[in-house]
Amino acid sequence: MLLLLLIGMPFAAGAQTLKFGYLSYQEALKAMPDYAIAQQNLKDLKSKYDAEMKRVEDEFNKKYELFLDGQKDFAPAIRQKRQAELQEMMDKNLAFKQEARRLLEQAEHDAYAPLKTKLNEILQRIARNRGFAFILNTDHDALPYVDPLMGENITAIVKDAFK
């Protein structure tokens, strides 16, 4: 009897069809009203870092040109001191660029985190209301084919939820 029950379980489970939704997460994220604000804030921050990088690069180039112009007249100790200064300046500039890149990535993460949280809450609400077992993300060719009879594209529904 137990054997018949175990054999019959897959057939009974197959009778229940799972419903699911799918969407482009990035498209939905970009449709959020606050997305443009986050983009502009990140663009402004990047411009500030770019301006500072340009300033320190120009400063280094001026010092380097002065060094090249005067190096034949420098005493060996002065030449070595100036070379060390240039190397230190170059190392600091490189460290600043790396730190700026890290800070921009962190700022991007921080700017989008509340948007992603809000989008995920909307997706959960839509999934519950429509009886979905799950929602799939179609970005980056993660879902090359979906049978529209088995799944539902909810991109438009999600965009409407922002209004």
PDB file of C-alpha atoms in Angstrom:
ATOM      1  CA  MET A   1       0.000   0.000   0.000  1.00  0.00           C
ATOM      2  CA  LEU A   2       2.821   2.392   0.915  1.00  0.00           C
ATOM      3  CA  LEU A   3       4.543   1.563  -2.373  1.00  0.00           C
ATOM      4  CA  LEU A   4       1.415   2.542  -4.355  1.00  0.00           C
ATOM      5  CA  LEU A   5       1.166   5.805  -2.420  1.00  0.00           C
ATOM      6  CA  LEU A   6       4.821   6.665  -3.132  1.00  0.00           C
ATOM      7  CA  ILE A   7       4.460   5.825  -6.828  1.00  0.00           C
ATOM      8  CA  GLY A   8       1.276   7.883  -7.123  1.00  0.00           C
ATOM      9  CA  MET A   9       2.776  11.015  -5.474  1.00  0.00           C
ATOM     10  CA  PRO A  10       4.609  12.320  -8.565  1.00  0.00           C
ATOM     11  CA  PHE A  11       1.421  12.021 -10.625  1.00  0.00           C
ATOM     12  CA  ALA A  12      -0.603  13.893  -8.025  1.00  0.00           C
ATOM     13  CA  ALA A  13       2.061  16.580  -7.792  1.00  0.00           C
ATOM     14  CA  GLY A  14       2.140  16.866 -11.592  1.00  0.00           C
ATOM     15  CA  ALA A  15      -1.568  17.651 -11.635  1.00  0.00           C
ATOM     16  CA  GLN A  16      -0.876  20.898  -9.774  1.00  0.00           C
ATOM     17  CA  THR A  17       0.533  23.509 -12.156  1.00  0.00           C
ATOM     18  CA  LEU A  18       2.856  26.133 -10.800  1.00  0.00           C
ATOM     19  CA  LYS A  19       2.149  29.673 -11.901  1.00  0.00           C
ATOM     20  CA  PHE A  20       5.022  32.075 -12.270  1.00  0.00           C
ATOM     21  CA  GLY A  21       5.788  35.555 -13.453  1.00  0.00           C
ATOM     22  CA  TYR A  22       8.775  36.964 -15.248  1.00  0.00           C
ATOM     23  CA  LEU A  23      10.159  40.415 -15.943  1.00  0.00           C
ATOM     24  CA  SER A  24      13.261  42.393 -16.752  1.00  0.00           C
ATOM     25  CA  TYR A  25      14.392  43.509 -13.316  1.00  0.00           C
ATOM     26  CA  GLN A  26      16.574  46.259 -14.794  1.00  0.00           C
ATOM     27  CA  GLU A  27      13.744  47.592 -16.940  1.00  0.00           C
ATOM     28  CA  ALA A  28      11.447  47.680 -13.914  1.00  0.00           C
ATOM     29  CA  LEU A  29      14.138  49.347 -11.791  1.00  0.00           C
ATOM     30  CA  LYS A  30      14.725  52.022 -14.440  1.00  0.00           C
ATOM     31  CA  ALA A  31      10.989  52.717 -14.579  1.00  0.00           C
ATOM     32  CA  MET A  32      10.906  53.704 -10.903  1.00  0.00           C
ATOM     33  CA  PRO A  33      10.440  57.451 -10.328  1.00  0.00           C
ATOM     34  CA  ASP A  34      13.421  57.687  -7.946  1.00  0.00           C
ATOM     35  CA  TYR A  35      15.767  55.930 -10.379  1.00  0.00           C
ATOM     36  CA  ALA A  36      16.460  59.135 -12.351  1.00  0.00           C
ATOM     37  CA  ILE A  37      17.229  60.994  -9.109  1.00  0.00           C
ATOM     38  CA  ALA A  38      19.674  58.286  -8.021  1.00  0.00           C
ATOM     39  CA  GLN A  39      21.290  58.344 -11.475  1.00  0.00           C
ATOM     40  CA  GLN A  40      21.721  62.138 -11.336  1.00  0.00           C
ATOM     41  CA  ASN A  41      23.166  62.042  -7.819  1.00  0.00           C
ATOM     42  CA  LEU A  42      25.674  59.386  -8.888  1.00  0.00           C
ATOM     43  CA  LYS A  43      26.560  61.366 -12.006  1.00  0.00           C
ATOM     44  CA  ASP A  44      27.176  64.486  -9.884  1.00  0.00           C
ATOM     45  CA  LEU A  45      29.357  62.539  -7.451  1.00  0.00           C
ATOM     46  CA  LYS A  46      31.345  60.995 -10.299  1.00  0.00           C
ATOM     47  CA  SER A  47      31.896  64.461 -11.795  1.00  0.00           C
ATOM     48  CA  LYS A  48      33.332  65.661  -8.483  1.00  0.00           C
ATOM     49  CA  TYR A  49      35.741  62.722  -8.297  1.00  0.00           C
ATOM     50  CA  ASP A  50      36.689  63.174 -11.957  1.00  0.00           C
ATOM     51  CA  ALA A  51      37.427  66.862 -11.373  1.00  0.00           C
ATOM     52  CA  GLU A  52      39.647  66.053  -8.408  1.00  0.00           C
ATOM     53  CA  MET A  53      41.466  63.333 -10.353  1.00  0.00           C
ATOM     54  CA  LYS A  54      42.062  65.805 -13.186  1.00  0.00           C
ATOM     55  CA  ARG A  55      43.372  68.403 -10.740  1.00  0.00           C
ATOM     56  CA  VAL A  56      45.892  66.048  -9.104  1.00  0.00           C
ATOM     57  CA  GLU A  57      46.922  64.705 -12.501  1.00  0.00           C
ATOM     58  CA  ASP A  58      47.573  68.241 -13.775  1.00  0.00           C
ATOM     59  CA  GLU A  59      49.519  69.040 -10.607  1.00  0.00           C
ATOM     60  CA  PHE A  60      51.662  65.937 -11.091  1.00  0.00           C
ATOM     61  CA  ASN A  61      52.276  66.757 -14.763  1.00  0.00           C
ATOM     62  CA  LYS A  62      53.447  70.296 -13.875  1.00  0.00           C
ATOM     63  CA  LYS A  63      55.857  68.994 -11.251  1.00  0.00           C
ATOM     64  CA  TYR A  64      57.119  66.337 -13.630  1.00  0.00           C
ATOM     65  CA  GLU A  65      57.736  68.902 -16.382  1.00  0.00           C
ATOM     66  CA  LEU A  66      59.611  71.129 -13.929  1.00  0.00           C
ATOM     67  CA  PHE A  67      61.675  68.132 -12.889  1.00  0.00           C
ATOM     68  CA  LEU A  68      62.491  67.253 -16.503  1.00  0.00           C
ATOM     69  CA  ASP A  69      63.404  70.846 -17.305  1.00  0.00           C
ATOM     70  CA  GLY A  70      65.766  71.188 -14.355  1.00  0.00           C
ATOM     71  CA  GLN A  71      67.084  67.673 -13.788  1.00  0.00           C
ATOM     72  CA  LYS A  72      70.384  68.276 -15.608  1.00  0.00           C
ATOM     73  CA  ASP A  73      71.121  71.184 -13.240  1.00  0.00           C
ATOM     74  CA  PHE A  74      70.149  69.376 -10.021  1.00  0.00           C
ATOM     75  CA  ALA A  75      72.733  67.958  -7.688  1.00  0.00           C
ATOM     76  CA  PRO A  76      72.331  64.153  -7.366  1.00  0.00           C
ATOM     77  CA  ALA A  77      70.800  64.409  -3.883  1.00  0.00           C
ATOM     78  CA  ILE A  78      68.242  66.985  -5.060  1.00  0.00           C
ATOM     79  CA  ARG A  79      67.408  64.912  -8.162  1.00  0.00           C
ATOM     80  CA  GLN A  80      66.838  61.817  -5.992  1.00  0.00           C
ATOM     81  CA  LYS A  81      64.703  63.824  -3.557  1.00  0.00           C
ATOM     82  CA  ARG A  82      62.535  65.194  -6.391  1.00  0.00           C
ATOM     83  CA  GLN A  83      62.237  61.740  -7.972  1.00  0.00           C
ATOM     84  CA  ALA A  84      61.085  60.371  -4.619  1.00  0.00           C
ATOM     85  CA  GLU A  85      58.557  63.221  -4.326  1.00  0.00           C
ATOM     86  CA  LEU A  86      57.222  62.469  -7.795  1.00  0.00           C
ATOM     87  CA  GLN A  87      56.991  58.747  -7.018  1.00  0.00           C
ATOM     88  CA  GLU A  88      55.162  59.461  -3.756  1.00  0.00           C
ATOM     89  CA  MET A  89      52.801  61.833  -5.547  1.00  0.00           C
ATOM     90  CA  MET A  90      52.117  59.225  -8.238  1.00  0.00           C
ATOM     91  CA  ASP A  91      51.476  56.552  -5.593  1.00  0.00           C
ATOM     92  CA  LYS A  92      49.042  58.847  -3.746  1.00  0.00           C
ATOM     93  CA  ASN A  93      47.239  59.669  -6.987  1.00  0.00           C
ATOM     94  CA  LEU A  94      46.886  55.984  -7.817  1.00  0.00           C
ATOM     95  CA  ALA A  95      45.605  55.242  -4.306  1.00  0.00           C
ATOM     96  CA  PHE A  96      43.103  58.090  -4.619  1.00  0.00           C
ATOM     97  CA  LYS A  97      41.820  56.759  -7.955  1.00  0.00           C
ATOM     98  CA  GLN A  98      41.350  53.291  -6.473  1.00  0.00           C
ATOM     99  CA  GLU A  99      39.604  54.690  -3.394  1.00  0.00           C
ATOM    100  CA  ALA A 100      37.391  56.915  -5.563  1.00  0.00           C
ATOM    101  CA  ARG A 101      36.393  53.888  -7.644  1.00  0.00           C
ATOM    102  CA  ARG A 102      35.556  51.946  -4.475  1.00  0.00           C
ATOM    103  CA  LEU A 103      33.572  54.863  -3.031  1.00  0.00           C
ATOM    104  CA  LEU A 104      31.621  55.304  -6.274  1.00  0.00           C
ATOM    105  CA  GLU A 105      30.723  51.608  -6.290  1.00  0.00           C
ATOM    106  CA  GLN A 106      29.587  51.883  -2.665  1.00  0.00           C
ATOM    107  CA  ALA A 107      27.573  55.024  -3.454  1.00  0.00           C
ATOM    108  CA  GLU A 108      25.913  53.210  -6.366  1.00  0.00           C
ATOM    109  CA  HIS A 109      25.038  50.280  -4.113  1.00  0.00           C
ATOM    110  CA  ASP A 110      23.673  52.626  -1.443  1.00  0.00           C
ATOM    111  CA  ALA A 111      21.676  54.672  -3.972  1.00  0.00           C
ATOM    112  CA  TYR A 112      19.971  51.644  -5.509  1.00  0.00           C
ATOM    113  CA  ALA A 113      19.421  49.623  -2.317  1.00  0.00           C
ATOM    114  CA  PRO A 114      16.159  51.369  -1.298  1.00  0.00           C
ATOM    115  CA  LEU A 115      14.877  51.144  -4.879  1.00  0.00           C
ATOM    116  CA  LYS A 116      15.605  47.419  -5.008  1.00  0.00           C
ATOM    117  CA  THR A 117      13.946  46.915  -1.636  1.00  0.00           C
ATOM    118  CA  LYS A 118      10.826  48.727  -2.839  1.00  0.00           C
ATOM    119  CA  LEU A 119      10.813  46.791  -6.129  1.00  0.00           C
ATOM    120  CA  ASN A 120      11.179  43.481  -4.289  1.00  0.00           C
ATOM    121  CA  GLU A 121       8.248  44.387  -2.028  1.00  0.00           C
ATOM    122  CA  ILE A 122       6.121  45.163  -5.090  1.00  0.00           C
ATOM    123  CA  LEU A 123       7.152  41.868  -6.695  1.00  0.00           C
ATOM    124  CA  GLN A 124       6.196  39.967  -3.545  1.00  0.00           C
ATOM    125  CA  ARG A 125       2.801  41.672  -3.450  1.00  0.00           C
ATOM    126  CA  ILE A 126       2.162  40.918  -7.147  1.00  0.00           C
ATOM    127  CA  ALA A 127       3.267  37.301  -6.669  1.00  0.00           C
ATOM    128  CA  ARG A 128       0.889  36.798  -3.754  1.00  0.00           C
ATOM    129  CA  ASN A 129      -2.017  38.531  -5.502  1.00  0.00           C
ATOM    130  CA  ARG A 130      -1.596  36.553  -8.721  1.00  0.00           C
ATOM    131  CA  GLY A 131      -0.800  33.226  -7.034  1.00  0.00           C
ATOM    132  CA  PHE A 132       2.744  32.911  -8.406  1.00  0.00           C
ATOM    133  CA  ALA A 133       5.094  30.353  -6.941  1.00  0.00           C
ATOM    134  CA  PHE A 134       8.029  32.509  -8.076  1.00  0.00           C
ATOM    135  CA  ILE A 135       9.091  35.361 -10.351  1.00  0.00           C
ATOM    136  CA  LEU A 136      11.980  35.003 -12.773  1.00  0.00           C
ATOM    137  CA  ASN A 137      14.367  37.726 -13.917  1.00  0.00           C
ATOM    138  CA  THR A 138      14.884  37.735 -17.711  1.00  0.00           C
ATOM    139  CA  ASP A 139      17.956  40.025 -17.647  1.00  0.00           C
ATOM    140  CA  HIS A 140      21.281  38.938 -19.137  1.00  0.00           C
ATOM    141  CA  ASP A 141      19.734  36.125 -21.168  1.00  0.00           C
ATOM    142  CA  ALA A 142      18.981  34.238 -17.954  1.00  0.00           C
ATOM    143  CA  LEU A 143      15.674  33.075 -19.373  1.00  0.00           C
ATOM    144  CA  PRO A 144      15.972  32.508 -23.123  1.00  0.00           C
ATOM    145  CA  TYR A 145      12.519  30.956 -23.473  1.00  0.00           C
ATOM    146  CA  VAL A 146       9.272  31.080 -21.532  1.00  0.00           C
ATOM    147  CA  ASP A 147       6.050  29.447 -22.628  1.00  0.00           C
ATOM    148  CA  PRO A 148       3.509  32.279 -22.265  1.00  0.00           C
ATOM    149  CA  LEU A 149       0.826  29.703 -21.428  1.00  0.00           C
ATOM    150  CA  MET A 150       2.760  28.699 -18.313  1.00  0.00           C
ATOM    151  CA  GLY A 151       4.213  32.023 -17.194  1.00  0.00           C
ATOM    152  CA  GLU A 152       3.127  35.642 -17.257  1.00  0.00           C
ATOM    153  CA  ASN A 153       5.204  38.665 -18.221  1.00  0.00           C
ATOM    154  CA  ILE A 154       4.579  41.097 -15.372  1.00  0.00           C
ATOM    155  CA  THR A 155       6.822  43.975 -16.492  1.00  0.00           C
ATOM    156  CA  ALA A 156       3.856  46.226 -17.347  1.00  0.00           C
ATOM    157  CA  ILE A 157       2.078  45.316 -14.098  1.00  0.00           C
ATOM    158  CA  VAL A 158       5.166  46.251 -12.112  1.00  0.00           C
ATOM    159  CA  LYS A 159       5.561  49.561 -13.956  1.00  0.00           C
ATOM    160  CA  ASP A 160       1.900  50.373 -13.275  1.00  0.00           C
ATOM    161  CA  ALA A 161       2.501  49.717  -9.566  1.00  0.00           C
ATOM    162  CA  PHE A 162       4.908  52.681  -9.493  1.00  0.00           C
ATOM    163  CA  LYS A 163       2.182  55.108 -10.524  1.00  0.00           C
TER     164      LYS A 163
END
